[in-house]
Amino acid sequence: MPQPATRRTVLATSAGALALGCVGCGGDSGASTAPQPPTAPASPPSPAAEGGAGETSPAAREAAPAGEPLARTEDIPEGGGKVFEDRKIVVTQPEKGRFKAFSAVCTHQGCTVTQVADGTILCPCHSSRFRITDGSVTAGPANRPLAEEQVMVHGNSVYLT
């Protein structure tokens, strides 16, 4: 009488099948035989994209990222910031139009920072303070900076990337 499959056997077999199924999923080797859809001609660049008034960074000229924006640019005060407790992120605007983001988890004991004031990000648990420009520690007991996160501004929206 055959023995029932063990969990190890099922997992090993599933992992092998998955690996075989993904063999062709890697990079593009240029040997694809599937027809490619035609690409639309590029639209002429806007004056801002050509370096005129309202110049934007190359990242900002790209299409809007997928997903919901984290905030509107006007929600992040210049010289300050805003904590998004549900996302464990703090977004700052150290100077007009320059946005930074950091983990809202304090590096001392893992509390969530709750406030941005006077150019610093504040942790309520033991009063650690971090710079809004780079997340570095200005007052302990934390001794490591907040982890930097990546944000992108598209139009008047701030997206976490």
GROMACS .gro file of C-alpha atoms in nm:
model
  161
    1MET     CA    1   0.000   0.000   0.000
    2PRO     CA    2   0.151   0.340  -0.099
    3GLN     CA    3   0.232   0.579   0.184
    4PRO     CA    4   0.071   0.926   0.184
    5ALA     CA    5   0.294   1.212   0.073
    6THR     CA    6   0.473   1.391   0.355
    7ARG     CA    7   0.472   1.766   0.387
    8ARG     CA    8   0.843   1.768   0.294
    9THR     CA    9   0.773   1.574  -0.028
   10VAL     CA   10   0.488   1.807  -0.127
   11LEU     CA   11   0.697   2.119  -0.059
   12ALA     CA   12   1.002   1.986  -0.242
   13THR     CA   13   0.793   1.883  -0.543
   14SER     CA   14   0.613   2.221  -0.548
   15ALA     CA   15   0.939   2.415  -0.523
   16GLY     CA   16   1.088   2.214  -0.809
   17ALA     CA   17   0.785   2.270  -1.029
   18LEU     CA   18   0.788   2.641  -0.951
   19ALA     CA   19   1.158   2.666  -1.037
   20LEU     CA   20   1.104   2.488  -1.368
   21GLY     CA   21   0.808   2.707  -1.451
   22CYS     CA   22   1.010   3.023  -1.390
   23VAL     CA   23   1.315   2.926  -1.596
   24GLY     CA   24   1.204   3.160  -1.875
   25CYS     CA   25   1.101   3.438  -1.636
   26GLY     CA   26   1.450   3.586  -1.587
   27GLY     CA   27   1.588   3.865  -1.802
   28ASP     CA   28   1.529   3.942  -2.167
   29SER     CA   29   1.787   3.756  -2.371
   30GLY     CA   30   1.676   3.925  -2.690
   31ALA     CA   31   1.568   3.591  -2.837
   32SER     CA   32   1.197   3.638  -2.785
   33THR     CA   33   0.985   3.510  -3.071
   34ALA     CA   34   0.658   3.658  -2.947
   35PRO     CA   35   0.539   3.955  -3.153
   36GLN     CA   36   0.588   4.288  -2.976
   37PRO     CA   37   0.312   4.550  -2.982
   38PRO     CA   38   0.396   4.869  -3.172
   39THR     CA   39   0.508   5.159  -2.958
   40ALA     CA   40   0.347   5.499  -2.976
   41PRO     CA   41   0.563   5.787  -3.095
   42ALA     CA   42   0.699   6.002  -2.816
   43SER     CA   43   0.513   6.323  -2.749
   44PRO     CA   44   0.710   6.647  -2.771
   45PRO     CA   45   0.868   6.745  -2.440
   46SER     CA   46   0.703   7.014  -2.233
   47PRO     CA   47   0.887   7.341  -2.164
   48ALA     CA   48   0.950   7.225  -1.806
   49ALA     CA   49   1.109   6.903  -1.933
   50GLU     CA   50   1.340   7.108  -2.158
   51GLY     CA   51   1.478   7.299  -1.859
   52GLY     CA   52   1.248   7.600  -1.878
   53ALA     CA   53   1.051   7.752  -1.597
   54GLY     CA   54   0.927   7.498  -1.346
   55GLU     CA   55   1.212   7.257  -1.420
   56THR     CA   56   1.154   6.915  -1.268
   57SER     CA   57   1.382   6.623  -1.193
   58PRO     CA   58   1.399   6.334  -1.442
   59ALA     CA   59   1.205   6.114  -1.197
   60ALA     CA   60   0.924   6.368  -1.178
   61ARG     CA   61   0.890   6.370  -1.558
   62GLU     CA   62   0.806   5.999  -1.559
   63ALA     CA   63   0.450   5.873  -1.546
   64ALA     CA   64   0.278   5.876  -1.209
   65PRO     CA   65   0.362   5.569  -1.002
   66ALA     CA   66   0.099   5.304  -0.945
   67GLY     CA   67  -0.104   5.325  -0.629
   68GLU     CA   68  -0.246   5.597  -0.416
   69PRO     CA   69  -0.038   5.902  -0.330
   70LEU     CA   70   0.089   5.916   0.027
   71ALA     CA   71   0.018   6.289   0.058
   72ARG     CA   72  -0.028   6.610  -0.133
   73THR     CA   73   0.279   6.833  -0.141
   74GLU     CA   74   0.092   7.112   0.040
   75ASP     CA   75   0.025   6.869   0.331
   76ILE     CA   76   0.399   6.855   0.409
   77PRO     CA   77   0.509   7.188   0.562
   78GLU     CA   78   0.831   7.347   0.441
   79GLY     CA   79   1.096   7.305   0.713
   80GLY     CA   80   0.883   7.036   0.877
   81GLY     CA   81   0.709   6.714   0.798
   82LYS     CA   82   0.424   6.477   0.863
   83VAL     CA   83   0.413   6.134   1.029
   84PHE     CA   84   0.199   5.863   0.866
   85GLU     CA   85   0.161   5.628   1.164
   86ASP     CA   86  -0.043   5.370   0.969
   87ARG     CA   87   0.238   5.338   0.710
   88LYS     CA   88   0.524   5.382   0.964
   89ILE     CA   89   0.668   5.659   0.745
   90VAL     CA   90   0.758   6.022   0.810
   91VAL     CA   91   0.783   6.258   0.511
   92THR     CA   92   0.974   6.584   0.545
   93GLN     CA   93   1.031   6.892   0.332
   94PRO     CA   94   1.363   7.034   0.454
   95GLU     CA   95   1.347   7.310   0.192
   96LYS     CA   96   1.086   7.417  -0.059
   97GLY     CA   97   1.020   7.142  -0.312
   98ARG     CA   98   1.268   6.890  -0.164
   99PHE     CA   99   1.096   6.592  -0.003
  100LYS     CA  100   1.258   6.320   0.206
  101ALA     CA  101   1.111   6.014   0.376
  102PHE     CA  102   1.225   5.798   0.664
  103SER     CA  103   1.102   5.505   0.864
  104ALA     CA  104   0.888   5.630   1.152
  105VAL     CA  105   1.029   5.352   1.374
  106CYS     CA  106   1.280   5.490   1.624
  107THR     CA  107   1.614   5.310   1.615
  108HIS     CA  108   1.639   5.313   1.995
  109GLN     CA  109   1.360   5.076   2.101
  110GLY     CA  110   1.120   5.063   1.808
  111CYS     CA  111   0.865   5.323   1.917
  112THR     CA  112   0.687   5.516   1.642
  113VAL     CA  113   0.791   5.879   1.608
  114THR     CA  114   0.490   6.105   1.643
  115GLN     CA  115   0.588   6.460   1.567
  116VAL     CA  116   0.800   6.683   1.344
  117ALA     CA  117   0.889   7.021   1.494
  118ASP     CA  118   1.173   7.274   1.473
  119GLY     CA  119   1.356   7.080   1.202
  120THR     CA  120   1.359   6.753   1.397
  121ILE     CA  121   1.160   6.431   1.408
  122LEU     CA  122   1.063   6.347   1.766
  123CYS     CA  123   1.022   6.012   1.938
  124PRO     CA  124   0.789   6.030   2.239
  125CYS     CA  125   0.923   5.725   2.423
  126HIS     CA  126   1.269   5.845   2.528
  127SER     CA  127   1.295   6.184   2.353
  128SER     CA  128   1.529   6.084   2.071
  129ARG     CA  129   1.546   6.345   1.794
  130PHE     CA  130   1.639   6.309   1.428
  131ARG     CA  131   1.720   6.567   1.156
  132ILE     CA  132   1.454   6.617   0.887
  133THR     CA  133   1.727   6.646   0.622
  134ASP     CA  134   1.887   6.303   0.658
  135GLY     CA  135   1.731   6.119   0.956
  136SER     CA  136   2.053   6.145   1.159
  137VAL     CA  137   2.040   6.156   1.539
  138THR     CA  138   2.055   6.500   1.704
  139ALA     CA  139   1.970   6.377   2.057
  140GLY     CA  140   1.977   6.026   2.202
  141PRO     CA  141   1.937   5.776   2.343
  142ALA     CA  142   1.903   5.653   1.981
  143ASN     CA  143   2.248   5.619   1.824
  144ARG     CA  144   2.154   5.520   1.468
  145PRO     CA  145   1.971   5.732   1.206
  146LEU     CA  146   1.619   5.660   1.088
  147ALA     CA  147   1.617   5.437   0.780
  148GLU     CA  148   1.571   5.642   0.463
  149GLU     CA  149   1.277   5.559   0.237
  150GLN     CA  150   1.232   5.667  -0.125
  151VAL     CA  151   0.960   5.909  -0.231
  152MET     CA  152   0.872   6.058  -0.566
  153VAL     CA  153   0.678   6.375  -0.635
  154HIS     CA  154   0.449   6.370  -0.936
  155GLY     CA  155   0.243   6.683  -0.991
  156ASN     CA  156   0.135   6.787  -0.643
  157SER     CA  157   0.136   6.436  -0.497
  158VAL     CA  158   0.402   6.251  -0.296
  159TYR     CA  159   0.434   5.878  -0.361
  160LEU     CA  160   0.629   5.619  -0.164
  161THR     CA  161   0.839   5.423  -0.415
   0.00000   0.00000   0.00000
